[in-house]
Short mmCIF file of C-alpha atoms (C1' of nucleotides) in Angstrom, two decimals:
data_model
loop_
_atom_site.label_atom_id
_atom_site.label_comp_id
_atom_site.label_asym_id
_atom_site.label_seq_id
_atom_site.Cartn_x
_atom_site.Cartn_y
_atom_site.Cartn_z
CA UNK A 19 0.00 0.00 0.00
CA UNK A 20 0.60 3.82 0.05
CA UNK A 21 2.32 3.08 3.86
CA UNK A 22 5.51 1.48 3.06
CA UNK A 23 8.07 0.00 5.79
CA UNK A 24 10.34 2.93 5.64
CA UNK A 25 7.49 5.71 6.74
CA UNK A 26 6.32 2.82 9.19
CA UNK A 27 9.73 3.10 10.85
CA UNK A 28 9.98 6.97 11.20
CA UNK A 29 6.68 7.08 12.72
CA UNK A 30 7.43 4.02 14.63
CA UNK A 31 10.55 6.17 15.58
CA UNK A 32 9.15 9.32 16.20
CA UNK A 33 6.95 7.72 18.75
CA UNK A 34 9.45 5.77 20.72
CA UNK A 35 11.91 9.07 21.07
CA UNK A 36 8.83 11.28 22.19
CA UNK A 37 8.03 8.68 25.04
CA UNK A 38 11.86 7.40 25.68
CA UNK A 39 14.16 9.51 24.01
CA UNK A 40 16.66 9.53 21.53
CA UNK A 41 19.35 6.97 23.08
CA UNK A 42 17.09 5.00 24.56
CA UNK A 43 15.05 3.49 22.07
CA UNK A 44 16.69 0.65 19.58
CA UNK A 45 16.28 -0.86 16.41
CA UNK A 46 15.47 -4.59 17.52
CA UNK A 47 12.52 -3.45 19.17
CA UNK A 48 11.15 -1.39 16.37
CA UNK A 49 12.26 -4.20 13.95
CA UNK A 50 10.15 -6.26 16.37
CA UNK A 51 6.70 -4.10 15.85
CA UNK A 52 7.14 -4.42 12.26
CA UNK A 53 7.77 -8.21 12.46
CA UNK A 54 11.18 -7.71 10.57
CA UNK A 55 14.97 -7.62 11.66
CA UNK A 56 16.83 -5.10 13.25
CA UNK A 57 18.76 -5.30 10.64
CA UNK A 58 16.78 -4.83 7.54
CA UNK A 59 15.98 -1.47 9.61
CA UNK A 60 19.63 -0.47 7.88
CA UNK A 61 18.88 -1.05 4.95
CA UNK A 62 16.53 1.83 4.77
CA UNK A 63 18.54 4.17 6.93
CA UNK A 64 22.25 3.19 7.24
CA UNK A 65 22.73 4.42 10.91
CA UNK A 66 20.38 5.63 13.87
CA UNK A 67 21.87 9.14 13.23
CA UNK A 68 20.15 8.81 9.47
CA UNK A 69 17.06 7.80 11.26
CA UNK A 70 17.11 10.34 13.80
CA UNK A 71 17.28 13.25 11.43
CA UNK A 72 14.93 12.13 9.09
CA UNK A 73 12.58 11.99 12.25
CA UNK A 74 13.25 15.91 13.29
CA UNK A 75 12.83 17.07 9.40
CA UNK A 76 9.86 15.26 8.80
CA UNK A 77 8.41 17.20 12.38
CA UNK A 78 10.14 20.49 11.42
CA UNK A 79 8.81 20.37 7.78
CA UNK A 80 4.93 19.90 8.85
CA UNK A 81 5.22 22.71 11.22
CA UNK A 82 6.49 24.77 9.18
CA UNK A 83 3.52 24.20 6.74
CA UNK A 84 1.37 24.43 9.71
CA UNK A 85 3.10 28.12 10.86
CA UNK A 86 2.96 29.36 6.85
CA UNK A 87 -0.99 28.35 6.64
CA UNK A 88 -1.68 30.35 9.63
CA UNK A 89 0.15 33.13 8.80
CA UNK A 90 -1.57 33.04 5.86
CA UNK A 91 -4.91 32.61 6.94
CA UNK A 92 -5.16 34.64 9.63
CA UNK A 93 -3.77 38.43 9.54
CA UNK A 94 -4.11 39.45 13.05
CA UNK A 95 -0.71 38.64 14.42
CA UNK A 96 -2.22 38.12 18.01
CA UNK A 97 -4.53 35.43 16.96
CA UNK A 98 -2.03 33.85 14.94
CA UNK A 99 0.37 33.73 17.92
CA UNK A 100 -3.00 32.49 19.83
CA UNK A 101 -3.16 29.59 16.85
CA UNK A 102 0.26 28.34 17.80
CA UNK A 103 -0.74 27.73 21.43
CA UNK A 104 -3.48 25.69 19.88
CA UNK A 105 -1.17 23.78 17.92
CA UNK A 106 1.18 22.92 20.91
CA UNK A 107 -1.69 21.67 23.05
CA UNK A 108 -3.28 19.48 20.40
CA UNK A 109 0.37 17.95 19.82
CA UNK A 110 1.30 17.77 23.36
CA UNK A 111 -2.40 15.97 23.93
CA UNK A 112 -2.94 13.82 21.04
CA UNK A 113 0.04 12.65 19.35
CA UNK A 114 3.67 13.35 21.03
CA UNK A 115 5.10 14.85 18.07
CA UNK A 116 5.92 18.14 19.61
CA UNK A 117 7.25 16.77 22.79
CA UNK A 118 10.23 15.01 20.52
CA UNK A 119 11.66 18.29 19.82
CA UNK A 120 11.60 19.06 23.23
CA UNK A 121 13.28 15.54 24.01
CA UNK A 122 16.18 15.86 21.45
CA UNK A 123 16.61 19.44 22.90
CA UNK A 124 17.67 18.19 25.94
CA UNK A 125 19.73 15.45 25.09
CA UNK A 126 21.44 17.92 22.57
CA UNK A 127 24.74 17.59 23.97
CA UNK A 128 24.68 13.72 23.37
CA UNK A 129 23.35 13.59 20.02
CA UNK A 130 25.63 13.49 16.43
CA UNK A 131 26.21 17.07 14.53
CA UNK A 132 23.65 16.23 12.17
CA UNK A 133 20.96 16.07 14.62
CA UNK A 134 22.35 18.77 16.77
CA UNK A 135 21.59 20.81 13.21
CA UNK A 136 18.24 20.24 13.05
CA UNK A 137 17.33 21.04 16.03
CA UNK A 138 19.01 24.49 15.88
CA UNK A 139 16.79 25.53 12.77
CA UNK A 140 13.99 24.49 14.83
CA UNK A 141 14.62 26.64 17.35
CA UNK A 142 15.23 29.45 14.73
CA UNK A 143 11.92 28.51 12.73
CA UNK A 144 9.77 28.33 16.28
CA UNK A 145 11.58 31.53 17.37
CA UNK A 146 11.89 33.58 13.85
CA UNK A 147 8.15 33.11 13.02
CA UNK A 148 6.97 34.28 16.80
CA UNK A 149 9.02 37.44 16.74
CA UNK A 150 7.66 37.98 13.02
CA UNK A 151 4.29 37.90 14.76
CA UNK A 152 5.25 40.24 17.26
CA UNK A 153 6.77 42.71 14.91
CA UNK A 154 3.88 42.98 13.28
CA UNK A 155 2.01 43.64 16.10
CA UNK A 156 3.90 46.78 16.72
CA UNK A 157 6.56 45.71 19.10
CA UNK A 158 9.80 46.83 18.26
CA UNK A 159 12.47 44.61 16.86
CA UNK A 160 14.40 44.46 20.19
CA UNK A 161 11.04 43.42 22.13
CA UNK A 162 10.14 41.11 19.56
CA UNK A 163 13.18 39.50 20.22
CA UNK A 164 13.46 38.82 23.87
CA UNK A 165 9.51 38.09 23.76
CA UNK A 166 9.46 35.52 21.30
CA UNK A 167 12.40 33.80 23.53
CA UNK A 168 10.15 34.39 26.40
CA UNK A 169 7.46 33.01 24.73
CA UNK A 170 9.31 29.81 23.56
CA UNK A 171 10.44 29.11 26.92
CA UNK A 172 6.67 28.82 28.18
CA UNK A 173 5.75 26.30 25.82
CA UNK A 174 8.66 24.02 26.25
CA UNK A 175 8.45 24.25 29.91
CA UNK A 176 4.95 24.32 30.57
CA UNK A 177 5.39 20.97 27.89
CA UNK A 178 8.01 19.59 30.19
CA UNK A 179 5.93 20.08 33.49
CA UNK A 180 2.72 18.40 32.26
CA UNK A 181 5.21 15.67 31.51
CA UNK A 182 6.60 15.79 34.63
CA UNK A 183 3.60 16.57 36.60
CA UNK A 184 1.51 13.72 34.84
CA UNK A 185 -0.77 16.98 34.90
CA UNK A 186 -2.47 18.58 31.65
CA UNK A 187 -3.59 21.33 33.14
CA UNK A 188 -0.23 22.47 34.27
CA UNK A 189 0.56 23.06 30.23
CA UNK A 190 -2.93 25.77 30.44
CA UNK A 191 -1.66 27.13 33.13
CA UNK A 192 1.37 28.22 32.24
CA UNK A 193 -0.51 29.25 28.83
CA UNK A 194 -2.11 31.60 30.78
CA UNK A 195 1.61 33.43 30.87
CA UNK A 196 1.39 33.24 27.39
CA UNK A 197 -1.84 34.94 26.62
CA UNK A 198 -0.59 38.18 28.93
CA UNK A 199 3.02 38.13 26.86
CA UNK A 200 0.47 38.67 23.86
CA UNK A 201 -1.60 41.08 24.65
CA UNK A 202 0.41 43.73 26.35
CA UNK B 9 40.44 10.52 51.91
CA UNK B 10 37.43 11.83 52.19
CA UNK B 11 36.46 11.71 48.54
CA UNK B 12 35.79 7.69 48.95
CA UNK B 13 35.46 5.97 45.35
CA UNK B 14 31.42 5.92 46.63
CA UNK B 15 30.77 9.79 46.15
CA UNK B 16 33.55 9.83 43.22
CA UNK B 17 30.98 7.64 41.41
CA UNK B 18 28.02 9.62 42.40
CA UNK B 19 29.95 13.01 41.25
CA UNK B 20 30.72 11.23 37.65
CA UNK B 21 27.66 10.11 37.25
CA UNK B 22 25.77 13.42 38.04
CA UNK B 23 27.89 15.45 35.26
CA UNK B 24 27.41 12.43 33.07
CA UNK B 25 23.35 12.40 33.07
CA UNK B 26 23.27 16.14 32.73
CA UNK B 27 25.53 16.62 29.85
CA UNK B 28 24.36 13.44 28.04
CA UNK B 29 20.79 12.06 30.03
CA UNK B 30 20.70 9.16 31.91
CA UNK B 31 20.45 6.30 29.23
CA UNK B 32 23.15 7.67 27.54
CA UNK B 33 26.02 7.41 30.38
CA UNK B 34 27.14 4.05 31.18
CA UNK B 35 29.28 1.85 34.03
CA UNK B 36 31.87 0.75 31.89
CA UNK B 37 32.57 4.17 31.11
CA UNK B 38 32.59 5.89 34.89
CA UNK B 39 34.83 3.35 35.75
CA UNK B 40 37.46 3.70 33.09
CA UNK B 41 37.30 7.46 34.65
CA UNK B 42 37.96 5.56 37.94
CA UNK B 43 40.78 3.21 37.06
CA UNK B 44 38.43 0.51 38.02
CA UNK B 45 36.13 -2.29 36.47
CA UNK B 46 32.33 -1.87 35.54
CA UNK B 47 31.76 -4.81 37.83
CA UNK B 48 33.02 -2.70 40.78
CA UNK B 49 30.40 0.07 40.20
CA UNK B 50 27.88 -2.55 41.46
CA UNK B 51 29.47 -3.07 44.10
CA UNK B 52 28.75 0.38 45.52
CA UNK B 53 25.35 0.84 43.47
CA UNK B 54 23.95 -2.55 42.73
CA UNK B 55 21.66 -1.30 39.40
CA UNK B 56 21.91 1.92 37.61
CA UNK B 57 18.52 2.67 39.17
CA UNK B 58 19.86 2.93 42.59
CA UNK B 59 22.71 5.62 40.81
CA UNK B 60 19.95 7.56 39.26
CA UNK B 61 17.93 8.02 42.37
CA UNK B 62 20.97 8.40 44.59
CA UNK B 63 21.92 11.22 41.90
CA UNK B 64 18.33 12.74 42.23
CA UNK B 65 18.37 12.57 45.80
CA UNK B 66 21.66 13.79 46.17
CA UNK B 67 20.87 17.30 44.19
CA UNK B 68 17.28 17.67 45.46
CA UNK B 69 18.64 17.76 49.28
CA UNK B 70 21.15 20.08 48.44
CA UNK B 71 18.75 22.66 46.78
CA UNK B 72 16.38 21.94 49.59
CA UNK B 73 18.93 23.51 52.39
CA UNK B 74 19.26 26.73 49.88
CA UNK B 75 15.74 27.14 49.46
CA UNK B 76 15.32 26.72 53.26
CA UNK B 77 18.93 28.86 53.82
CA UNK B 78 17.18 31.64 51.80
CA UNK B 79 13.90 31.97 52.98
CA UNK B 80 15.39 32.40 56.41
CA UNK B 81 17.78 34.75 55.47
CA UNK B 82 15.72 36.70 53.28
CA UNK B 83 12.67 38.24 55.03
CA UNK B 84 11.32 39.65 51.79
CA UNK B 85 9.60 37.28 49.97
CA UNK B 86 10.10 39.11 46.46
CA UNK B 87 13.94 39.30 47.00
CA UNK B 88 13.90 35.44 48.06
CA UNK B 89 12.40 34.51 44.25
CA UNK B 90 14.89 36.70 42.96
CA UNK B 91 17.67 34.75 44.94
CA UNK B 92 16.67 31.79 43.72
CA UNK B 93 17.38 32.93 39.78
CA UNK B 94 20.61 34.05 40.88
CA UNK B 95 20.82 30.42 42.02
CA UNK B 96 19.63 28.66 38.96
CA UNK B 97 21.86 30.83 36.89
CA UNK B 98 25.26 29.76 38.72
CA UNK B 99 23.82 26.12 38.44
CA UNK B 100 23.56 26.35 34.63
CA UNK B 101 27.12 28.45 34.34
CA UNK B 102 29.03 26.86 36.75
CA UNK B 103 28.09 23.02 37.34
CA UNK B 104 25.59 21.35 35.49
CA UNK B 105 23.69 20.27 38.17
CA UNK B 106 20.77 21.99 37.61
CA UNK B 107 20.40 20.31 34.25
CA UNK B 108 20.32 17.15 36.10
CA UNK B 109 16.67 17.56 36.66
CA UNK B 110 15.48 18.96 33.70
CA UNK B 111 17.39 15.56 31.90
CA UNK B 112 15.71 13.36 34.41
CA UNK B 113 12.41 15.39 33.72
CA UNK B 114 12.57 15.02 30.03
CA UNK B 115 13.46 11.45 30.26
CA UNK B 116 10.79 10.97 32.52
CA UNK B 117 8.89 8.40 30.88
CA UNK B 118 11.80 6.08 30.48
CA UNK B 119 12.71 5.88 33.95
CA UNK B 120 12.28 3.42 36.97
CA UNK B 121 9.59 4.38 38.99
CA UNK B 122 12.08 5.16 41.70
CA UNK B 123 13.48 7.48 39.94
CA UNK B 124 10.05 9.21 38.79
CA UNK B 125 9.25 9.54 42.41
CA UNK B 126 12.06 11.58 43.11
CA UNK B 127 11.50 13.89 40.63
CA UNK B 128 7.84 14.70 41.24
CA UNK B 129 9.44 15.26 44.80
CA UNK B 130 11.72 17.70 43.02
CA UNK B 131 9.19 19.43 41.43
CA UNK B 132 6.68 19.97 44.41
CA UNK B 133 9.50 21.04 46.28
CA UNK B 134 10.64 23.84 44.03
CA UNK B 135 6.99 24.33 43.17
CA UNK B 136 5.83 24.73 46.84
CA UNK B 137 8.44 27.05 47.79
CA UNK B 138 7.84 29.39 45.03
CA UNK B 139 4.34 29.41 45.85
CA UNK B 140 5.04 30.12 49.48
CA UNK B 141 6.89 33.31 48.77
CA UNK B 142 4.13 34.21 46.65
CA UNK B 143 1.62 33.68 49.20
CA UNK B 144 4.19 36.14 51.49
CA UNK B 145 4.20 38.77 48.92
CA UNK B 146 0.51 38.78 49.24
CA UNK B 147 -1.31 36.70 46.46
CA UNK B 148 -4.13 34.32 47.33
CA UNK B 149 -3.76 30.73 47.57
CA UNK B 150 -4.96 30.57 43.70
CA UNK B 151 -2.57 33.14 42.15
CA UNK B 152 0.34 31.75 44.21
CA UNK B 153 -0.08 28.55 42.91
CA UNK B 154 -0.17 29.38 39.08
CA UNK B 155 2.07 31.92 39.24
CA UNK B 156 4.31 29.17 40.86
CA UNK B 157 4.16 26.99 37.06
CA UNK B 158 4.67 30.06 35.14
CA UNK B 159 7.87 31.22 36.59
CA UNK B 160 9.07 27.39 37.18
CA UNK B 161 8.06 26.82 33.41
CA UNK B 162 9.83 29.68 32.39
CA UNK B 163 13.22 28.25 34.67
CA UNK B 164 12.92 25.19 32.94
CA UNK B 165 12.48 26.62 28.92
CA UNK B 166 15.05 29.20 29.36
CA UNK B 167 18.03 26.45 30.47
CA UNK B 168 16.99 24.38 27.87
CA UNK B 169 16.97 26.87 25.42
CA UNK B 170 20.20 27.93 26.41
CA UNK B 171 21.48 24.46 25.61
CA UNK B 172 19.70 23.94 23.00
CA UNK B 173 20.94 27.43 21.03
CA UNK B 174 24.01 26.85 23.13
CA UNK B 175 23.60 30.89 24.09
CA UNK B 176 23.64 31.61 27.97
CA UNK B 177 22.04 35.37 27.28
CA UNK B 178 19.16 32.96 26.21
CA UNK B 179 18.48 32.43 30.30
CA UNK B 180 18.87 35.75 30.74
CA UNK B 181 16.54 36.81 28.46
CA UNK B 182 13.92 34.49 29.55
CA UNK B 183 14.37 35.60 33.54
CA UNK B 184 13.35 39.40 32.37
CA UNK B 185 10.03 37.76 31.93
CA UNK B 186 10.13 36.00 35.49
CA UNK B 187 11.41 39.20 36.77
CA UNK B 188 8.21 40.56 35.54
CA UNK B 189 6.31 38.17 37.00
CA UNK B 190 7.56 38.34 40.54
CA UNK B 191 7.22 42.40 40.70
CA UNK B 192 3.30 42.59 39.22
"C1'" DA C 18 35.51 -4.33 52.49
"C1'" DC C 19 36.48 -3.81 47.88
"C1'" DC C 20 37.61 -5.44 43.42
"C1'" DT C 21 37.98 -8.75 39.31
"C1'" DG C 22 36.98 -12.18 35.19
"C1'" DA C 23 33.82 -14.51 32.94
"C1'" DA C 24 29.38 -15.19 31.46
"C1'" DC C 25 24.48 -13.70 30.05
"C1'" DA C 26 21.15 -11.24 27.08
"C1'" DC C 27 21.04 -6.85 25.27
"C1'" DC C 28 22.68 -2.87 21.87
"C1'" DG C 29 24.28 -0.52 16.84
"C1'" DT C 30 26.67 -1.85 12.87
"C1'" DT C 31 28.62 -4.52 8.95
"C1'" DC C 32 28.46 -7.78 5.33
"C1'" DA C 33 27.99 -11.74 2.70
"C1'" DA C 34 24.14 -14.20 1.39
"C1'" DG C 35 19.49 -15.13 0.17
"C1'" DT C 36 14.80 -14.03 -2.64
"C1'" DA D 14 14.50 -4.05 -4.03
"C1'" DC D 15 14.18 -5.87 0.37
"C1'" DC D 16 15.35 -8.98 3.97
"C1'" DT D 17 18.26 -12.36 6.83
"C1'" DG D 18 22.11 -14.76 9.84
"C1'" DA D 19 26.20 -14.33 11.74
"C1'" DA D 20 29.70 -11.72 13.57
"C1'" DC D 21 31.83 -7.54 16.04
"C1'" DA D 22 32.45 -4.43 20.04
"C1'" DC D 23 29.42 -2.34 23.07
"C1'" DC D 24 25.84 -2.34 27.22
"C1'" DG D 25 23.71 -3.67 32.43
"C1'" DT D 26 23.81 -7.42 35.45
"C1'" DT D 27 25.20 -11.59 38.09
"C1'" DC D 28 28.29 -14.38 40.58
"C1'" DA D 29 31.99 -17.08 41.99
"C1'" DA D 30 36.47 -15.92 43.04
"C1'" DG D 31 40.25 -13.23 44.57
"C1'" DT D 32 42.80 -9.82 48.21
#
DNA sequence: ACCTGAACACCGTTCAAGT
DNA sequence: ACCTGAACACCGTTCAAGT
């Protein structure tokens, strides 16, 4: 079908790094969900590094798309920053896609160049496209700057306490930090 | 000496979970650091489990006498949470124990219940303290408590973001907002 | 009391070999 | 084009054995 073994094993991938992380999930037991061997897994991506950055550009490419369509769509830059905070709690609660970027953020330091990479220009997309936002709001390009970091931080920690927590509504309340960084 | 081969391992081990998280760091590799065999390690811890908590433990003490050295030092509440940035910032500069917890937090999922325990005991300590001071300062019970997430989200984002862009003014940055939080 | 060597089932990776 | 078996050096863990 249109879901061949290779996609199988990113999403397989990007599953097991959200919930375990990036070093401690392995090939035999992925090979073992899709009832083949760990190594026929290499055969479609030579080493865990290939695997691993495939995983981060396939999540870094979709939100991108997502953050164009919403700039797109919606021209108040205050409800498009709003959007985002929608989009972080819908990944954070459904699937765990977003919390694999915050994973791989902290294990930076123990991950391969390549990797290290990719998370760097997510950073810059999540970051650029927030201060964008604000410019446009009227901030200045200085505020827009340390707001958009300020900004960033809330959603990866407020991300990281619900984990920690075991608490969804710590992630809303630390939202809440967000909405005032918005609107004043 | 003093510095028995016990706490040498426990000292290793800390720097090695917070620059590279706690499935990444292994025996064999403390005790080449050590001059001794992997085997030996277990001697002293007898699974990596009892390391990891011993390592949680270990920090979460510690910052409990300096939360409980400050607050009875420093009569005003306000200039207590202030103190206790100051302390988070040496942490990330200086040692890397404060990333520690946010590795452990991260990897949350993956660990031994033990070692979840201690860090939801890490969290409700730094979480309850904050909110005391906050309660001092003269919030009710309500505000205290999310104002309490929102400036321990914003700790947690702005180290990680300073590893992850590898920037420390990225902390800095991030604390303007807490700053603003504790004086409103 | 503290350390070692050897073994076990695990891991990523390689490669010749199968279909 | 896709998968396998066998081998390699790694991992945590156990345990009998050394001093």
């Amino acid at each position: 079908m249109t879901t061949n073994t290779r996609d199988k094993i990113i999403e397989l991938a990007q599953e097991a790094i959200a919930t375990r992380g990036y070093s401690a999930f392995s090939f035999r037991e992925l090979a073992a969900e899709l009832g083949i061997k760990s190594a026929s897994i290499h055969y479609h991506f030579p080493t865990k590094t290939h695997l691993g950055v495939e995983v981060a550009r396939n999540y870094r490419s979709r939100l991108q798309l997502a953050l164009e369509h919403i700039a797109g769509q919606e021209p108040d830059p205050k409800e498009a920053l709003e959007n985002l905070v929608v989009i972080f709690r819908q990944e954070a609660a459904t699937s765990q896609r977003m919390t694999v970027c915050t994973m791989l953020a902290a294990e930076i330091k123990n991950l391969p160049d390549e990797i290290q990479r990719e998370m760097k220009a997510f950073y810059d997309l999540n970051l650029n496209w927030i201060a964008s936002r604000l410019l446009e709001s009227g901030l200045s390009g200085g505020e827009s700057y340390e707001k958009a970091r300020q900004i960033f931080a809330l959603l990866q920690g407020g991300l990281m306490g619900a984990k920690g927590q075991n608490d969804p509504a710590y992630f809303d309340v630390v939202m809440k930090a967000v909405q005032r960084l918005i609107h004043s």
